[in-house]
Short mmCIF file of C-alpha atoms in Angstrom, two decimals:
data_model
loop_
_atom_site.label_atom_id
_atom_site.label_comp_id
_atom_site.label_asym_id
_atom_site.label_seq_id
_atom_site.Cartn_x
_atom_site.Cartn_y
_atom_site.Cartn_z
CA MET A 1 33.99 44.14 -6.00
CA GLN A 2 35.94 41.44 -4.15
CA ILE A 3 39.44 42.19 -2.87
CA PRO A 4 41.91 39.40 -3.73
CA GLY A 5 42.98 37.37 -0.73
CA ASP A 6 46.70 37.34 -1.48
CA ILE A 7 47.68 40.82 -2.67
CA GLN A 8 51.14 41.14 -4.17
CA ARG A 9 50.91 44.19 -6.45
CA ALA A 10 48.66 46.97 -5.13
CA PHE A 11 48.46 50.12 -7.26
CA GLY A 12 47.39 53.57 -6.01
CA MET A 13 45.67 55.90 -8.49
CA TYR A 14 46.73 58.95 -6.47
CA THR A 15 49.55 59.66 -4.04
CA SER A 16 47.13 59.45 -1.10
CA ASP A 17 46.17 55.95 -2.25
CA LEU A 18 49.84 55.03 -2.39
CA ASP A 19 50.33 56.28 1.16
CA TYR A 20 47.35 54.22 2.33
CA ALA A 21 48.85 51.11 0.73
CA ILE A 22 52.25 51.75 2.30
CA THR A 23 50.83 52.52 5.73
CA LEU A 24 48.68 49.39 5.69
CA GLY A 25 51.67 47.27 4.67
CA LEU A 26 50.36 46.20 1.26
CA PRO A 27 52.92 44.96 -1.29
CA LEU A 28 53.22 47.44 -4.14
CA ALA A 29 53.05 47.16 -7.91
CA PRO A 30 56.37 48.20 -9.51
CA VAL A 31 54.84 51.47 -10.79
CA GLN A 32 52.97 54.02 -8.65
CA SER A 33 51.22 57.33 -9.24
CA ILE A 34 52.51 60.86 -8.79
CA ARG A 35 50.90 64.16 -9.78
CA GLU A 36 51.97 66.25 -12.74
CA GLY A 37 54.67 68.65 -11.56
CA SER A 38 55.94 66.35 -8.81
CA ILE A 39 59.54 65.18 -8.70
CA GLY A 40 59.31 61.60 -7.55
CA PHE A 41 57.39 60.40 -4.53
CA PRO A 42 56.88 62.68 -1.50
CA ASP A 43 60.02 62.57 0.64
CA PHE A 44 57.97 62.20 3.83
CA PHE A 45 56.52 58.86 2.71
CA PRO A 46 58.34 55.82 4.15
CA GLN A 47 61.08 55.28 1.59
CA GLU A 48 61.92 51.61 2.08
CA PRO A 49 58.70 50.30 0.46
CA LEU A 50 59.36 52.62 -2.49
CA GLN A 51 62.80 51.23 -3.31
CA GLY A 52 62.79 50.18 -6.95
CA ILE A 53 59.29 51.60 -7.57
CA GLU A 54 58.92 53.72 -10.71
CA PRO A 55 56.92 56.98 -10.50
CA LEU A 56 54.14 57.34 -13.06
CA VAL A 57 52.59 60.75 -13.76
CA ASN A 58 48.97 59.67 -13.48
CA PHE A 59 47.15 62.89 -12.62
CA PRO A 60 45.35 64.84 -13.97
CA GLU A 61 45.55 62.54 -17.01
CA PHE A 62 45.11 58.82 -16.34
CA GLU A 63 47.54 56.35 -17.92
CA TYR A 64 45.40 53.22 -18.25
CA GLU A 65 47.79 51.37 -20.56
CA LYS A 66 50.78 51.96 -18.31
CA ILE A 67 48.76 50.93 -15.26
CA ALA A 68 47.77 47.70 -17.02
CA ALA A 69 51.40 47.07 -17.99
CA ALA A 70 52.33 47.13 -14.29
CA GLU A 71 49.99 44.13 -13.81
CA PRO A 72 48.47 45.17 -10.47
CA ASP A 73 46.28 42.62 -8.70
CA VAL A 74 44.25 45.37 -6.99
CA ILE A 75 43.76 49.13 -7.52
CA ILE A 76 43.00 51.68 -4.81
CA ASN A 77 41.20 54.59 -6.46
CA GLY A 78 40.54 57.67 -4.34
CA LEU A 79 39.49 59.66 -7.41
CA GLY A 80 35.90 58.48 -7.27
CA TYR A 81 34.35 61.84 -8.03
CA GLU A 82 32.43 62.81 -11.16
CA GLY A 83 34.93 63.17 -13.98
CA GLY A 84 37.45 60.88 -12.30
CA PRO A 85 38.97 57.74 -13.81
CA ASP A 86 36.78 55.43 -15.90
CA GLY A 87 35.67 52.73 -13.47
CA ALA A 88 35.09 50.18 -16.22
CA LYS A 89 38.61 50.65 -17.57
CA LEU A 90 40.11 50.21 -14.10
CA ALA A 91 37.97 47.14 -13.37
CA ALA A 92 39.19 45.59 -16.62
CA ILE A 93 42.75 45.90 -15.30
CA ALA A 94 42.22 44.67 -11.73
CA PRO A 95 39.63 44.64 -8.91
CA THR A 96 39.27 48.28 -7.84
CA PHE A 97 38.31 49.82 -4.51
CA THR A 98 36.90 53.28 -5.31
CA TYR A 99 36.05 56.16 -2.97
CA ASP A 100 36.07 59.97 -3.17
CA GLY A 101 39.20 61.10 -1.39
CA PHE A 102 38.48 64.75 -2.16
CA ASP A 103 35.40 64.88 0.05
CA GLY A 104 35.64 64.61 3.82
CA ASP A 105 38.26 63.65 6.40
CA TRP A 106 41.09 61.45 5.11
CA ARG A 107 40.90 59.39 8.30
CA ASP A 108 37.43 58.14 7.37
CA ASP A 109 38.69 57.12 3.93
CA PHE A 110 41.73 55.46 5.47
CA LYS A 111 39.56 53.37 7.78
CA ALA A 112 37.31 52.38 4.88
CA VAL A 113 40.30 51.26 2.80
CA ALA A 114 41.73 49.42 5.79
CA ALA A 115 38.44 47.59 6.36
CA ALA A 116 38.30 46.53 2.71
CA PHE A 117 41.73 44.93 3.05
CA GLY A 118 41.26 43.49 6.54
CA LYS A 119 43.80 45.92 8.02
CA GLU A 120 41.62 47.63 10.63
CA GLN A 121 44.07 47.19 13.50
CA VAL A 122 46.98 48.53 11.46
CA ALA A 123 44.92 51.63 10.70
CA GLU A 124 43.89 52.12 14.33
CA ASP A 125 47.51 51.86 15.48
CA PHE A 126 48.59 54.52 12.99
CA LEU A 127 45.69 56.82 13.87
CA GLN A 128 46.72 56.57 17.50
CA GLN A 129 50.15 57.89 16.48
CA VAL A 130 48.41 60.83 14.80
CA ASN A 131 46.30 61.48 17.91
CA THR A 132 49.33 61.37 20.18
CA ARG A 133 51.32 63.73 17.97
CA THR A 134 48.34 66.08 17.70
CA GLY A 135 48.14 66.26 21.48
CA GLU A 136 51.83 67.12 21.73
CA VAL A 137 51.58 69.97 19.23
CA LYS A 138 48.33 71.20 20.79
CA ALA A 139 50.16 71.51 24.11
CA LYS A 140 52.85 73.63 22.43
CA VAL A 141 50.18 75.91 20.98
CA ALA A 142 48.45 76.24 24.35
CA ALA A 143 51.78 77.17 25.95
CA LEU A 144 51.90 80.27 23.75
CA GLY A 145 48.98 81.70 25.70
CA GLU A 146 46.82 83.42 23.10
CA ALA A 147 45.95 81.22 20.13
CA PRO A 148 48.17 82.18 17.18
CA THR A 149 46.90 82.95 13.68
CA VAL A 150 48.68 80.97 10.97
CA ALA A 151 48.26 81.23 7.20
CA TYR A 152 49.23 78.39 4.87
CA GLY A 153 49.26 78.96 1.13
CA TYR A 154 51.02 80.24 -1.96
CA TYR A 155 52.87 83.41 -2.89
CA TYR A 156 52.65 84.17 -6.62
CA PRO A 157 54.91 86.37 -8.73
CA GLY A 158 53.11 89.67 -9.09
CA GLY A 159 52.12 89.71 -5.44
CA ASN A 160 48.91 87.68 -5.34
CA GLY A 161 48.45 84.94 -2.77
CA GLU A 162 46.18 81.94 -2.22
CA PHE A 163 45.54 80.47 1.20
CA ILE A 164 43.89 77.36 2.53
CA GLY A 165 40.65 77.87 4.41
CA SER A 166 39.27 76.50 7.65
CA GLU A 167 36.94 74.03 5.91
CA PRO A 168 37.39 70.68 7.72
CA ASP A 169 37.79 68.90 4.36
CA ASN A 170 41.21 70.56 4.03
CA LEU A 171 44.03 68.70 5.78
CA ILE A 172 45.81 71.85 6.94
CA GLY A 173 42.53 73.39 8.10
CA GLN A 174 41.81 70.22 10.08
CA ILE A 175 45.19 70.29 11.77
CA PHE A 176 45.03 73.98 12.64
CA ALA A 177 41.59 73.54 14.23
CA GLU A 178 42.64 70.44 16.18
CA VAL A 179 45.74 72.05 17.71
CA GLY A 180 44.05 75.37 18.49
CA ILE A 181 45.35 77.65 15.72
CA LYS A 182 43.14 80.44 14.36
CA PRO A 183 42.61 81.05 10.62
CA PRO A 184 43.28 84.55 9.21
CA LYS A 185 40.24 86.82 9.05
CA ALA A 186 40.85 87.45 5.34
CA VAL A 187 40.66 83.75 4.48
CA GLY A 188 37.33 81.98 4.06
CA LYS A 189 36.43 78.34 4.58
CA GLU A 190 37.65 77.32 1.14
CA TRP A 191 40.92 78.11 -0.63
CA THR A 192 40.91 81.91 -0.89
CA GLU A 193 42.79 83.92 -3.49
CA ILE A 194 43.91 87.33 -2.27
CA SER A 195 44.95 89.98 -4.77
CA ALA A 196 48.15 91.93 -4.22
CA GLU A 197 46.35 95.08 -3.10
CA LYS A 198 44.49 93.13 -0.40
CA ILE A 199 47.52 91.34 1.02
CA PRO A 200 47.66 93.91 3.90
CA GLU A 201 44.48 92.25 5.19
CA LEU A 202 46.77 89.43 6.38
CA SER A 203 48.11 91.75 9.08
CA ASP A 204 46.60 89.53 11.80
CA VAL A 205 48.81 86.58 10.76
CA ASP A 206 51.49 85.55 13.26
CA LEU A 207 53.13 82.89 11.07
CA LEU A 208 53.16 82.58 7.28
CA MET A 209 53.71 79.07 5.90
CA ILE A 210 54.39 79.34 2.17
CA ALA A 211 53.80 76.18 0.12
CA VAL A 212 56.50 75.60 -2.49
CA GLU A 213 56.32 73.19 -5.44
CA THR A 214 58.86 70.38 -5.34
CA ASP A 215 60.48 71.63 -8.56
CA SER A 216 60.92 75.18 -7.20
CA ASP A 217 63.65 76.74 -5.04
CA PRO A 218 62.17 77.62 -1.62
CA ASP A 219 64.94 80.10 -0.81
CA LYS A 220 64.30 82.03 -4.02
CA GLU A 221 60.54 82.09 -3.40
CA LEU A 222 60.94 83.42 0.13
CA ALA A 223 63.54 85.96 -1.04
CA ALA A 224 61.07 87.26 -3.64
CA LEU A 225 58.32 87.47 -1.03
CA ARG A 226 60.53 89.39 1.39
CA LYS A 227 61.45 91.87 -1.36
CA ASP A 228 57.84 92.34 -2.45
CA PRO A 229 56.84 95.93 -1.56
CA ILE A 230 53.46 94.84 -0.15
CA TRP A 231 54.22 91.47 1.44
CA SER A 232 57.35 92.84 3.09
CA GLN A 233 55.18 95.17 5.17
CA LEU A 234 53.23 92.36 6.82
CA PRO A 235 54.04 92.08 10.56
CA ALA A 236 54.79 88.36 10.19
CA VAL A 237 57.33 89.02 7.43
CA LYS A 238 58.95 91.90 9.34
CA ALA A 239 59.29 89.62 12.38
CA GLY A 240 60.88 86.84 10.33
CA HIS A 241 57.89 84.57 10.88
CA VAL A 242 57.70 83.21 7.33
CA VAL A 243 58.76 79.68 6.36
CA ALA A 244 58.71 77.53 3.22
CA VAL A 245 56.81 74.24 3.30
CA ASN A 246 56.68 71.33 0.84
CA ASN A 247 53.42 71.82 -1.07
CA GLU A 248 52.91 68.03 -1.14
CA LEU A 249 51.67 68.49 2.43
CA SER A 250 48.55 70.14 1.00
CA TYR A 251 47.31 66.71 -0.08
CA ALA A 252 45.76 64.66 2.71
CA SER A 253 47.26 61.28 3.54
CA PRO A 254 48.53 59.47 6.66
CA HIS A 255 52.14 60.57 6.44
CA ALA A 256 51.30 64.06 5.16
CA HIS A 257 49.34 64.56 8.38
CA LEU A 258 52.19 63.40 10.61
CA GLU A 259 54.78 65.34 8.62
CA PHE A 260 52.84 68.59 8.81
CA LEU A 261 52.62 68.28 12.58
CA ASP A 262 56.39 67.72 12.64
CA VAL A 263 56.93 70.79 10.45
CA LEU A 264 54.52 72.97 12.41
CA GLU A 265 55.88 72.25 15.90
CA PRO A 266 59.40 73.73 15.56
CA ASN A 267 58.04 76.78 13.75
CA LEU A 268 55.81 77.54 16.73
CA ALA A 269 59.08 78.29 18.52
CA LEU A 270 59.37 81.42 16.35
CA LEU A 271 56.20 82.72 17.98
CA ALA A 272 57.52 81.90 21.44
CA GLY A 273 60.64 83.96 20.77
CA GLU A 274 62.93 80.95 21.03
#
């Protein structure tokens, strides 16, 4: 597959692909992908390149006809896993750079995409921003003394929960490890569902970060959690150390990484008693 030399209408099959295109400074096709259940593009993406761009719900179902109608001159496809988009159909629309964005560290994928488009230096400059910001947040964690335990995940009506694990393939797990945060003992390496009766096993958690869908009310979700007879007994909840977080940050991409660091840092102040 040969990347066109003069790209004017890049299309991302997934929101991470869109963020790569934006971060690398690629001109965008007038339609771009969002996931089912999303309300528009993530608000932490740079908004200027997205002016006038129409969101297309393109996951988990793939809208080949609508993609073709946008007339992209190149497609970035990070859904290169078994059962992902039909490569032949995408290639019939435009030259397609395919990789598996659900396996491994997003930074490796980002560098591969950058190399394909001759944007290596742009990628390195952005990754240096990530490294610098990581160092700043790591210093804040170290200043707390003992490494805190933080849980990131979902609260479900009925009292169940699901939390991200420490597996390095997970963006949040990567960030926690890199800044010196410990995972909860009750959470494994992968996403871990915890039934209501086992929620007390999260008693070692210092800070609860509850992911909230973009079409949900975060205040209502946290209010329900605080009223839950089991969750309300957790030390973190009693101490007021529970915050709502945009669930779009669960999906690895350049600006999701930076944004999560920006969200995490001020909430560490809760643990410092500030």
